[in-house]
GROMACS .gro file of C-alpha atoms in nm:
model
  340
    1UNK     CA    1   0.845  30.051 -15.610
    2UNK     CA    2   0.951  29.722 -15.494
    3UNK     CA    3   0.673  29.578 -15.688
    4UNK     CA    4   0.778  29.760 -15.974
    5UNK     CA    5   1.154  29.657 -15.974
    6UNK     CA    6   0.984  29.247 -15.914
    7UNK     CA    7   0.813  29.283 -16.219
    8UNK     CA    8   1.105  29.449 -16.458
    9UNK     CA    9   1.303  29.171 -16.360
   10UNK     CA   10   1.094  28.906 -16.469
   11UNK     CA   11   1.215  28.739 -16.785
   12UNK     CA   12   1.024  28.555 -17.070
   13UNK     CA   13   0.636  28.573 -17.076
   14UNK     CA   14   0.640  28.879 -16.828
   15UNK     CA   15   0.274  28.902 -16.758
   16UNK     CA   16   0.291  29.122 -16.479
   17UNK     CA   17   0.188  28.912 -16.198
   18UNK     CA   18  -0.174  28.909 -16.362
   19UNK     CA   19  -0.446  28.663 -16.440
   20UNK     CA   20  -0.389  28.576 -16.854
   21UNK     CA   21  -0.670  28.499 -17.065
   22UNK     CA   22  -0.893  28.538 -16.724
   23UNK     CA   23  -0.720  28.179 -16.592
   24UNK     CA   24  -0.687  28.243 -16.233
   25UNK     CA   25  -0.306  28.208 -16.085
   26UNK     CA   26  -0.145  27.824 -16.057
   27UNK     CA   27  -0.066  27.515 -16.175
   28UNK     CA   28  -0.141  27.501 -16.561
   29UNK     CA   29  -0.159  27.118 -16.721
   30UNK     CA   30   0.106  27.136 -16.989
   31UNK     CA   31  -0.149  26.922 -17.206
   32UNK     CA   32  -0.393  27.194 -17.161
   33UNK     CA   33  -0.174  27.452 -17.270
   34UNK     CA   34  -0.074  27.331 -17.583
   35UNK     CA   35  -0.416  27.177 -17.663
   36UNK     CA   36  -0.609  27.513 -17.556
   37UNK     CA   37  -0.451  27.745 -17.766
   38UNK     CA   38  -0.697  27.955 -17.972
   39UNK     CA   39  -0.963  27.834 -17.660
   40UNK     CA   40  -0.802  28.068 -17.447
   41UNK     CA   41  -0.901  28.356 -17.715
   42UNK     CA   42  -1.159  28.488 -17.979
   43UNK     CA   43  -1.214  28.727 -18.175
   44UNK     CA   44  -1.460  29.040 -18.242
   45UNK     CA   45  -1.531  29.173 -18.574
   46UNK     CA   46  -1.624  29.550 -18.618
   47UNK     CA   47  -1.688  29.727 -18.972
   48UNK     CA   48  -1.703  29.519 -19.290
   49UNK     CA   49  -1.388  29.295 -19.415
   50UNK     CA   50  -1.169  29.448 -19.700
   51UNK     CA   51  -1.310  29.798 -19.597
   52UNK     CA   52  -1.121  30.082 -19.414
   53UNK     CA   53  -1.336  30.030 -19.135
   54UNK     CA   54  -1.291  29.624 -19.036
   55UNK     CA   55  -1.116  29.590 -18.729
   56UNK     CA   56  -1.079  29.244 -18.523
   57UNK     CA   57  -1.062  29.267 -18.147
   58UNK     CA   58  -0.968  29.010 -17.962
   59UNK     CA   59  -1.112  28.899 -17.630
   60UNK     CA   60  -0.992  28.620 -17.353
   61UNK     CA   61  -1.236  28.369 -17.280
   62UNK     CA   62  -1.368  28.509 -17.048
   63UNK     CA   63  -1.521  28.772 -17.281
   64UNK     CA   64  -1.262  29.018 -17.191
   65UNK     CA   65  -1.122  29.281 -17.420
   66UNK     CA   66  -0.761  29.296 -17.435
   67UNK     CA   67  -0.460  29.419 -17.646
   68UNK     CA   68  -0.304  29.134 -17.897
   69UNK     CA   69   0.033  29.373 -17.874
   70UNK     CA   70   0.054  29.448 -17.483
   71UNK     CA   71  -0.173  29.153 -17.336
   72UNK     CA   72  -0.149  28.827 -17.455
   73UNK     CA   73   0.162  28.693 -17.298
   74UNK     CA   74   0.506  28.655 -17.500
   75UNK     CA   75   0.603  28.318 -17.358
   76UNK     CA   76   0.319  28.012 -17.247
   77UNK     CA   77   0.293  27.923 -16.894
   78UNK     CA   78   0.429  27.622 -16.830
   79UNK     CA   79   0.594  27.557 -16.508
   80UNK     CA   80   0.368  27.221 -16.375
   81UNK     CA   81   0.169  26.943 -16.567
   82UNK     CA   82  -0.060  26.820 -16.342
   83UNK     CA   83   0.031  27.016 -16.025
   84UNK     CA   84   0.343  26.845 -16.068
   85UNK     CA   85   0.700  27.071 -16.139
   86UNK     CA   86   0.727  26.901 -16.533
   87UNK     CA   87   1.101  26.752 -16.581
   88UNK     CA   88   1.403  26.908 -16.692
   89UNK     CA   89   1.359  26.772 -17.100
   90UNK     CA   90   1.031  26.926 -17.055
   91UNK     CA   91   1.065  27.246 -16.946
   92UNK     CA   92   1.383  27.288 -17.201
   93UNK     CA   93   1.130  27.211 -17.445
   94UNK     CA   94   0.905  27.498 -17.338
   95UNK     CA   95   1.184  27.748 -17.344
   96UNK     CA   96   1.076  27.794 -17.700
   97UNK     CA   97   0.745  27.782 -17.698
   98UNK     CA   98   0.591  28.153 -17.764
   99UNK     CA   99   0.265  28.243 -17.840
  100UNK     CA  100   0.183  28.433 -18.214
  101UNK     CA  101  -0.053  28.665 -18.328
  102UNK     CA  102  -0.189  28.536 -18.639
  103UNK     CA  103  -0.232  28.900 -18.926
  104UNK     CA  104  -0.216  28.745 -19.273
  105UNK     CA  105  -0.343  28.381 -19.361
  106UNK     CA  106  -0.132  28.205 -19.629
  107UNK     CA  107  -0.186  28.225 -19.973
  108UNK     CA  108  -0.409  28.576 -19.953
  109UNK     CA  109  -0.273  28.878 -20.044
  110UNK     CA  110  -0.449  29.185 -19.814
  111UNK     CA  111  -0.165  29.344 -19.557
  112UNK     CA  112  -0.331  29.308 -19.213
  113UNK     CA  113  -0.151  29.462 -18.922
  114UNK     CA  114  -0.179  29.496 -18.587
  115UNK     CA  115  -0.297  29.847 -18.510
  116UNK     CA  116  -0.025  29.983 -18.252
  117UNK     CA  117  -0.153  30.346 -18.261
  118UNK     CA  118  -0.510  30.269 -18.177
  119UNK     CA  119  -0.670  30.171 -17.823
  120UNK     CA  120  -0.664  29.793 -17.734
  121UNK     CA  121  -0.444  29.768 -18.087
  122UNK     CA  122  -0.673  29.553 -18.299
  123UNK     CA  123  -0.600  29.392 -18.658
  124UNK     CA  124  -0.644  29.614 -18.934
  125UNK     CA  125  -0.618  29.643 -19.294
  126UNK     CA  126  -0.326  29.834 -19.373
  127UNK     CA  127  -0.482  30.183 -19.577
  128UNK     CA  128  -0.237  30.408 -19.773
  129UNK     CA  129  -0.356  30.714 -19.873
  130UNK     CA  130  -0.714  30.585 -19.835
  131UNK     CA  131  -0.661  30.284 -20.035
  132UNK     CA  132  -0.625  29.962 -19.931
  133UNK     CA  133  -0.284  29.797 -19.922
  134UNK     CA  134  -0.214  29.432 -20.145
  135UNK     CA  135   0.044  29.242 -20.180
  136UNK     CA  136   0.138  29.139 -20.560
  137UNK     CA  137   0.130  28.763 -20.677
  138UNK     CA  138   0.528  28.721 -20.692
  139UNK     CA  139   0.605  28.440 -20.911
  140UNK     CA  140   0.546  28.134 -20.876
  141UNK     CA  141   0.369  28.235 -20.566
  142UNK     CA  142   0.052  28.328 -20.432
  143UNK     CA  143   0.028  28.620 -20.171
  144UNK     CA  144   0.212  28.511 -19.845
  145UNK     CA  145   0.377  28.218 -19.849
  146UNK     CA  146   0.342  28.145 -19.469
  147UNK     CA  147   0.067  28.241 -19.183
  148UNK     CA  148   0.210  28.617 -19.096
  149UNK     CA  149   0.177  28.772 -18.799
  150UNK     CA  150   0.358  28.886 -18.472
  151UNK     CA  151   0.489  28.794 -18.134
  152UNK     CA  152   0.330  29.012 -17.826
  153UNK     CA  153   0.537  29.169 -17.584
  154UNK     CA  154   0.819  29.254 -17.821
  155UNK     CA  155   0.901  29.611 -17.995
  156UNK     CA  156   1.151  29.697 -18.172
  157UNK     CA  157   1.243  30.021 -18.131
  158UNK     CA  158   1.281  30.287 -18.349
  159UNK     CA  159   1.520  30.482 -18.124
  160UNK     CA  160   1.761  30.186 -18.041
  161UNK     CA  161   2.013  30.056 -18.277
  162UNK     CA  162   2.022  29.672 -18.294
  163UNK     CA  163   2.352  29.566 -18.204
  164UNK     CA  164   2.330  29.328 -18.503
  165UNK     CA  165   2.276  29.510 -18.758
  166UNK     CA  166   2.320  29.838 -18.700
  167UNK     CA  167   2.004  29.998 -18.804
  168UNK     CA  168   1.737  30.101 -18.582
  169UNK     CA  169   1.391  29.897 -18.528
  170UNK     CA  170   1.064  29.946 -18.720
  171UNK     CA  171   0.847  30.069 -18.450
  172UNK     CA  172   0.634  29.726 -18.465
  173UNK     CA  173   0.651  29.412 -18.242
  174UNK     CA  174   0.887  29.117 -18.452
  175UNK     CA  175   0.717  28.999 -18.797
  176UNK     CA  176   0.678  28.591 -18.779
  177UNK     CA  177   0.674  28.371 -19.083
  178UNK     CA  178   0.468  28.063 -18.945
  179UNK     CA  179   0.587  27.739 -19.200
  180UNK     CA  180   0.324  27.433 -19.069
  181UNK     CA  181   0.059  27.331 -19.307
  182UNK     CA  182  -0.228  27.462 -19.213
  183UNK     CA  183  -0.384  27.751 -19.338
  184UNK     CA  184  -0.468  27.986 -19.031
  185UNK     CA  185  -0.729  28.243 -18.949
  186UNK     CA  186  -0.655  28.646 -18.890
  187UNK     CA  187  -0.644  28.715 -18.514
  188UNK     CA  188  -0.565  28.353 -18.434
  189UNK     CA  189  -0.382  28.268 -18.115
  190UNK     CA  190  -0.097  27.966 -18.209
  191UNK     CA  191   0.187  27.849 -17.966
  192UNK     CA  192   0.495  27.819 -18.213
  193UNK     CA  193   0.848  27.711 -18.173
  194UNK     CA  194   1.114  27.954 -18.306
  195UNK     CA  195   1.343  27.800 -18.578
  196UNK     CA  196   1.510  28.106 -18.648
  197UNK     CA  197   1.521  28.460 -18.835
  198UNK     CA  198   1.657  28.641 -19.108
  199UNK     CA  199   1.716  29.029 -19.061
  200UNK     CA  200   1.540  29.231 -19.326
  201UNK     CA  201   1.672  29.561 -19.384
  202UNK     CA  202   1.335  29.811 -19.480
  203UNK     CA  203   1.414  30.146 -19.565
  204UNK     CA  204   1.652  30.183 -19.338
  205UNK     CA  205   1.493  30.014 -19.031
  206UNK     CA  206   1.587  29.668 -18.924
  207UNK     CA  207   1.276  29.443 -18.951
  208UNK     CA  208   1.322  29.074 -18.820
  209UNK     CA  209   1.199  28.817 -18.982
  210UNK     CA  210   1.104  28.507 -18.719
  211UNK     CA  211   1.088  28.159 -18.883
  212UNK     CA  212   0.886  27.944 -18.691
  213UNK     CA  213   0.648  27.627 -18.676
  214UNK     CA  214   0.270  27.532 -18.503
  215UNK     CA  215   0.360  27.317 -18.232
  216UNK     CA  216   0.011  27.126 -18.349
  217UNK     CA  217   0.146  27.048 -18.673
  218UNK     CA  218   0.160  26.727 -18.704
  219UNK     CA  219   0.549  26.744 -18.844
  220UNK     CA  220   0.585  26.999 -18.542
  221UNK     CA  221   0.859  26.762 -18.385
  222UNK     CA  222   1.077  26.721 -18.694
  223UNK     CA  223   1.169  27.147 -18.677
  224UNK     CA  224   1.381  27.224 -18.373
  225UNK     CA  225   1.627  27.447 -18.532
  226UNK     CA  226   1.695  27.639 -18.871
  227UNK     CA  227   1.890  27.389 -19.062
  228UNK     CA  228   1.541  27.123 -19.015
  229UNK     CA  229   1.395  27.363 -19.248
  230UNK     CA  230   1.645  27.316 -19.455
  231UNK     CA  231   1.609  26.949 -19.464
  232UNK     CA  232   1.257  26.887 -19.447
  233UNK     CA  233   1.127  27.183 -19.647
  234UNK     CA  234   1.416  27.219 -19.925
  235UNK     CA  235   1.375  27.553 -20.097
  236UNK     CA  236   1.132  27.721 -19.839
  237UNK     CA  237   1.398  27.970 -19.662
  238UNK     CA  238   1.528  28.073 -20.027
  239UNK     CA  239   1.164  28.160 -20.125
  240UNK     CA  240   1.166  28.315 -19.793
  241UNK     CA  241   1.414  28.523 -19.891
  242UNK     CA  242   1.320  28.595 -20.279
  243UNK     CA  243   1.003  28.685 -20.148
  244UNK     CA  244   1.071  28.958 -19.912
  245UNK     CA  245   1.346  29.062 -20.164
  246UNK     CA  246   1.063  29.131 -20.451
  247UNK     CA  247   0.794  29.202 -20.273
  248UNK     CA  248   0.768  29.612 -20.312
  249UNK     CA  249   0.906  29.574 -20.666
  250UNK     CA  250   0.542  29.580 -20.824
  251UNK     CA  251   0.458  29.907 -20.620
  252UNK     CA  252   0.780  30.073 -20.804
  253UNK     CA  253   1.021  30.072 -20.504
  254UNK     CA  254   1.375  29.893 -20.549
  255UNK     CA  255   1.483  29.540 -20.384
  256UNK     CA  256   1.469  29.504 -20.020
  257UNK     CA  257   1.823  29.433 -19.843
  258UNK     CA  258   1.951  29.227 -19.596
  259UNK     CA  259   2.172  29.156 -19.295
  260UNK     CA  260   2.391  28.918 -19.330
  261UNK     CA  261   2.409  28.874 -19.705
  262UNK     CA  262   2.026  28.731 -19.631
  263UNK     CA  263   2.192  28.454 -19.434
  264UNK     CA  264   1.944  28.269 -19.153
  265UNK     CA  265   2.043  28.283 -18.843
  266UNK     CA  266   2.016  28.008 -18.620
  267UNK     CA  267   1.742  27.944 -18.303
  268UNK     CA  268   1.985  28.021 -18.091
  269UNK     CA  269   2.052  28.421 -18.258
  270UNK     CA  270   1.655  28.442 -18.244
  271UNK     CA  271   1.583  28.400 -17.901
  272UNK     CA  272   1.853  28.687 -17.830
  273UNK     CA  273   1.658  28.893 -18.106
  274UNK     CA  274   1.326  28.809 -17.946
  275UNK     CA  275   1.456  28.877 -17.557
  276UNK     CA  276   1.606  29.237 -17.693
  277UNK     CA  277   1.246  29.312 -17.822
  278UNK     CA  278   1.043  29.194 -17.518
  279UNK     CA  279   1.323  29.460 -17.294
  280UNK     CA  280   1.264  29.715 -17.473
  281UNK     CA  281   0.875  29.646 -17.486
  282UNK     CA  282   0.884  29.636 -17.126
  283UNK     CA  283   1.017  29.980 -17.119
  284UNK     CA  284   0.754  30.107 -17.326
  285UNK     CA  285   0.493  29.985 -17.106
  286UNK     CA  286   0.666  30.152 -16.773
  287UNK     CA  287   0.698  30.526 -16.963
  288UNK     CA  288   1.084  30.422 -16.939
  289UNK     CA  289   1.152  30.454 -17.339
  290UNK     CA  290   0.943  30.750 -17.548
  291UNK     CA  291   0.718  30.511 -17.784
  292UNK     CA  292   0.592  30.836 -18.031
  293UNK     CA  293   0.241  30.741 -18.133
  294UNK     CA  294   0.211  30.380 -18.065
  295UNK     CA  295  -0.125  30.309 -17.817
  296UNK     CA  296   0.026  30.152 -17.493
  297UNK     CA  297  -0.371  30.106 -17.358
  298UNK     CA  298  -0.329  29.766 -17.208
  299UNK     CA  299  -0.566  29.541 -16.935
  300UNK     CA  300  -0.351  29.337 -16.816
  301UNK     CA  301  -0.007  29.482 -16.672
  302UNK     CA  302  -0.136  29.634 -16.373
  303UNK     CA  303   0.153  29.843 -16.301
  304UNK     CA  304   0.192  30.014 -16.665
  305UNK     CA  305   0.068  30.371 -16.633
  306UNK     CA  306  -0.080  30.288 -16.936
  307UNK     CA  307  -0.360  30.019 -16.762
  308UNK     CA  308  -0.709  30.075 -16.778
  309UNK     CA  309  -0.990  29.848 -16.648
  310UNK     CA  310  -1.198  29.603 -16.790
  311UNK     CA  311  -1.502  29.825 -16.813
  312UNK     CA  312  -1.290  30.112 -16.998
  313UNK     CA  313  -1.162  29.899 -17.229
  314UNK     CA  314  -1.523  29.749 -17.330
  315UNK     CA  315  -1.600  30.144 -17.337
  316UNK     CA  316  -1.322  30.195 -17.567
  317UNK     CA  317  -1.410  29.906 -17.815
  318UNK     CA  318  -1.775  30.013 -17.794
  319UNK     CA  319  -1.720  30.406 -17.869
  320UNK     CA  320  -1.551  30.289 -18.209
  321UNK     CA  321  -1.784  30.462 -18.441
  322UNK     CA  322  -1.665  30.385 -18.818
  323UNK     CA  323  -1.851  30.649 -19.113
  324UNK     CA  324  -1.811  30.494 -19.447
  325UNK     CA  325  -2.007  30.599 -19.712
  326UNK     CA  326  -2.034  30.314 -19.917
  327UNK     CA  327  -2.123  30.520 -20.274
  328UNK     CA  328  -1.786  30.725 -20.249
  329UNK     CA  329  -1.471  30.641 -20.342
  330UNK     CA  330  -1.236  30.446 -20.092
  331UNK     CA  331  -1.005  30.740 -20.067
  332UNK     CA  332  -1.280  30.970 -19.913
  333UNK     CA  333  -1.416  30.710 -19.681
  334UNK     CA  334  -1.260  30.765 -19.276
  335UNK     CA  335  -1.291  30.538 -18.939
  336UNK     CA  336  -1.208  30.771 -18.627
  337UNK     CA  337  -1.234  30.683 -18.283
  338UNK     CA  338  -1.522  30.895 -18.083
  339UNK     CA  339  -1.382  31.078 -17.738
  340UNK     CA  340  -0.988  30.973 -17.859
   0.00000   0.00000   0.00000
């Protein structure tokens, strides 16, 4: 129990107590863990891409499978450079320095999720009603305008009204529009700082919007807050903002609404939003907050009822068994998971 109530109140990054990305426990070289981003993870792909059945797993480097929602860890590590305690300048700098889930490259158009009601959570296409889910080309732009994808260790919960808002969450960790110029890859690993956010209302659920940039991009240093996206990318936060507005409009559905009046809120405002989230993710993890369907299957927070061993989870990714017949039509063809 004591354990238990040491690990609850850890803040930002709460791994646990456990070995991340199978690095063994100590000093971490702040070079190294900016520099050693996507080293520190890879990716497996299962079934064939734009098909039902693709999922990507992702594994540490040491070959490990793990859960992109429950076991990469929200914030970096980055207490020492060198062995050495960094200095004060530096570690305020690393106060917003999170890691993201890459789902959607820019510029394409398939909706790739992560998976939170299957084990381990991979990336997925997102299927309704057997069909394969697009977004449409809203003019004058091409698919999504940023890198899309999450933050780990956050959920917003469906059950909680956000104190902001209002409205309850979405039932998904926080959405993160990624504005650097490179194009990523799905189930990338990036370190990002958090400019700020913009609260989508969607159907009723509040749905978060992070704005954020690569801290490898080389104009990283220029974006520290909200209002340098303003400056330095002039008209990118109202596309932003026409984009998620229009979006569903070519499936028949009306214009999304907003918080605020669609106003951005600062870096400041996120970091609240994004502490909220990594709470109430915590709770899910200790049985402390009812989480409906979502998969809590993790390998790396020990103490979650919900832990399972590096052997089961290799067992898990291994008894995925997709059965797509590839003459029928998309809506017949199924994925299920064997012994789940």
């Amino acid at each position: 129990m004591r354990t238990l109530l040491q690990l609850l109140r850890t803040g930002w990054g709460w791994r646990a107590g456990v070995i991340v990305a199978g690095r063994p426990p100590g000093p971490v070289s702040a070079g190294a863990v900016l520099g050693r981003a996507m080293a520190l993870y890879r990716t497996d792909e299962r079934g064939q891409p734009h098909s039902p059945d693709y999922r990507v797993f992702l594994k540490n480097e040491a070959g490990h499978y793990l859960s992109p929602f429950h076991d990469i860890p929200l914030k970096v590590d980055s207490t020492a450079e060198n062995g050495i305690p960094t200095k004060r300048a530096r570690n305020d700098e690393y106060e917003n320095l999170f890691n993201m889930v890459v789902e959607i490259p820019r510029w394409t158009n398939a909706k790739m999720e992560i998976a939170t009601e299957e084990p381990l959570n991979p990336i997925k296409p997102d299927v309704k009603n057997g069909k394969l889910r697009y977004v449409a080309n809203i003019f004058p732009y091409k698919g999504y305008i940023w890198n899309y994808g999450a933050l780990p260790q956050t959920w917003e919960d469906p059950r909680q009204k956000d104190k902001n808002t209002n409205f309850c969450g979405d039932d998904d960790p926080i959405d993160v529009c990624e504005i650097g110029s490179k194009v990523l890859s799905c189930g990338e690993v990036i370190r990002v700082k958090i400019l700020g956010t913009l609260a989508l209302i969607d159907q009723g659920e509040t749905d978060w919007k992070l704005i954020a940039i690569n801290v490898k991009d080389p104009e990283a240093s220029k974006f520290n807050d909200i209002d340098d996206v303003k400056k330095y990318k002039p008209g990118y936060l109202e596309a932003t903002v026409n984009w998620f507005r229009l979006y569903k409009v070519p499936e028949g559905k009306p214009e999304n609404q907003f918080a605020f009046n669609g106003e951005f809120k600062n870096k400041a405002f996120a970091l609240e939003v994004i502490k909220s989230a990594h709470e109430c993710w915590k709770a899910l993890l200790m049985k402390k907050r009812d989480g409906g369907a979502i998969n809590c299957t993790n390998v790396q927070v020990r103490n979650s009822p919900f832990h399972c061993t590096q052997e089961e989870a290799r067992s898990l990714v291994e008894s995925v068994s997709f059965s797509v017949n590839k003459e029928c039509n998309k809506e017949e063809q199924v994925w299920y998971f064997l012994g789940k």
